[in-house]
């Protein structure tokens, strides 16, 4: 199921974009992709600043490992948070 970002970016599970979270890192993920963290507990979706995150945790951690470290800003849930991916419009 796709969700509409408020800026009109279509969010989808990584598989829809053929992005393999176990292989891609913040450094390898093409720049046209944006990351959004989705919390399964409260359903909040939080945009991630991938550049800022890269400076904090390094660019070599796989996205799958990063997902395990996510904490929901809304309810503090740490379990099973996942990434959704959006593709920036090329205009
Ligand atoms: Zn939450």
Short mmCIF file of C-alpha atoms and ligand atoms in Angstrom, two decimals:
data_model
loop_
_atom_site.label_atom_id
_atom_site.label_comp_id
_atom_site.label_asym_id
_atom_site.label_seq_id
_atom_site.Cartn_x
_atom_site.Cartn_y
_atom_site.Cartn_z
CA UNK A 1 0.00 0.00 0.00
CA UNK A 2 1.42 3.35 -0.98
CA UNK A 3 1.08 6.55 1.00
CA UNK A 4 1.14 10.10 -0.20
CA UNK A 5 3.74 12.27 1.40
CA UNK A 6 2.52 15.77 2.06
CA UNK A 7 4.96 17.12 -0.48
CA UNK A 8 3.64 14.70 -3.02
CA UNK A 9 6.35 12.09 -2.71
CA UNK A 10 5.05 8.58 -3.08
CA UNK A 11 6.17 6.40 -0.20
CA UNK A 12 6.52 2.69 -0.69
CA UNK A 13 8.21 -0.33 0.89
CA UNK A 14 11.86 -0.58 -0.20
CA UNK A 15 11.13 -3.66 -2.28
CA UNK A 16 8.90 -1.59 -4.55
CA UNK A 17 11.99 0.37 -5.56
CA UNK A 18 14.18 -2.73 -5.71
CA UNK A 19 16.16 -1.36 -2.77
CA UNK A 20 17.74 -4.14 -0.70
CA UNK A 21 18.05 -2.83 2.85
CA UNK A 22 20.47 -5.59 3.76
CA UNK A 23 22.91 -4.32 1.13
CA UNK A 24 22.32 -0.60 0.76
CA UNK A 25 23.92 1.88 3.13
CA UNK A 26 23.40 5.61 3.56
CA UNK A 27 26.44 5.99 1.36
CA UNK A 28 25.27 3.72 -1.42
CA UNK A 29 21.58 4.60 -1.59
CA UNK A 30 21.06 6.76 -4.69
CA UNK A 31 20.48 10.41 -3.87
CA UNK A 32 17.03 10.47 -5.42
CA UNK A 33 15.69 8.36 -2.55
CA UNK A 34 14.40 9.77 0.69
CA UNK A 35 13.93 7.71 3.83
CA UNK A 36 10.94 7.79 6.14
CA UNK A 37 10.79 5.81 9.37
CA UNK A 38 7.47 4.14 10.07
CA UNK A 39 6.46 3.07 13.58
CA UNK A 40 4.24 -0.03 13.81
CA UNK A 41 2.97 0.92 17.27
CA UNK A 42 1.55 4.40 16.70
CA UNK A 43 1.76 4.46 12.88
CA UNK A 44 3.71 7.70 12.87
CA UNK A 45 5.87 8.32 9.83
CA UNK A 46 8.95 10.42 10.41
CA UNK A 47 11.05 11.80 7.57
CA UNK A 48 14.74 10.99 8.05
CA UNK A 49 17.47 13.43 7.16
CA UNK A 50 19.74 10.84 5.59
CA UNK A 51 22.68 13.24 5.36
CA UNK A 52 22.49 14.21 9.00
CA UNK A 53 22.04 10.57 10.00
CA UNK A 54 25.05 9.64 7.91
CA UNK A 55 27.16 12.16 9.76
CA UNK A 56 25.99 10.74 13.08
CA UNK A 57 26.25 7.02 12.47
CA UNK A 58 28.50 6.81 9.45
CA UNK A 59 27.60 5.92 5.91
CA UNK A 60 28.68 2.31 5.98
CA UNK A 61 25.94 0.85 8.14
CA UNK A 62 23.37 -1.05 6.15
CA UNK A 63 19.86 0.31 6.17
CA UNK A 64 18.65 -2.97 7.66
CA UNK A 65 20.94 -2.44 10.65
CA UNK A 66 19.90 1.18 10.94
CA UNK A 67 16.24 0.21 11.01
CA UNK A 68 16.91 -1.89 14.11
CA UNK A 69 18.22 1.19 15.89
CA UNK A 70 15.33 3.48 15.09
CA UNK A 71 13.29 4.90 17.93
CA UNK A 72 9.91 6.45 17.32
CA UNK A 73 9.90 10.17 18.10
CA UNK A 74 6.23 10.01 18.96
CA UNK A 75 5.86 7.00 21.29
CA UNK A 76 9.47 5.90 21.95
CA UNK A 77 8.83 2.47 20.44
CA UNK A 78 12.07 0.75 19.44
CA UNK A 79 10.70 -2.51 18.04
CA UNK A 80 10.06 -3.28 14.41
CA UNK A 81 10.37 0.26 13.12
CA UNK A 82 10.91 0.15 9.41
CA UNK A 83 11.92 2.31 6.53
CA UNK A 84 9.72 3.45 3.73
CA UNK A 85 11.30 4.95 0.67
CA UNK A 86 10.27 7.87 -1.44
CA UNK A 87 11.67 8.95 -4.75
CA UNK A 88 12.30 12.63 -5.31
CA UNK A 89 10.66 14.01 -8.42
CA UNK A 90 13.15 14.88 -11.08
CA UNK A 91 12.14 18.26 -12.36
ZN1 LIG B 1 5.46 5.32 17.53
#
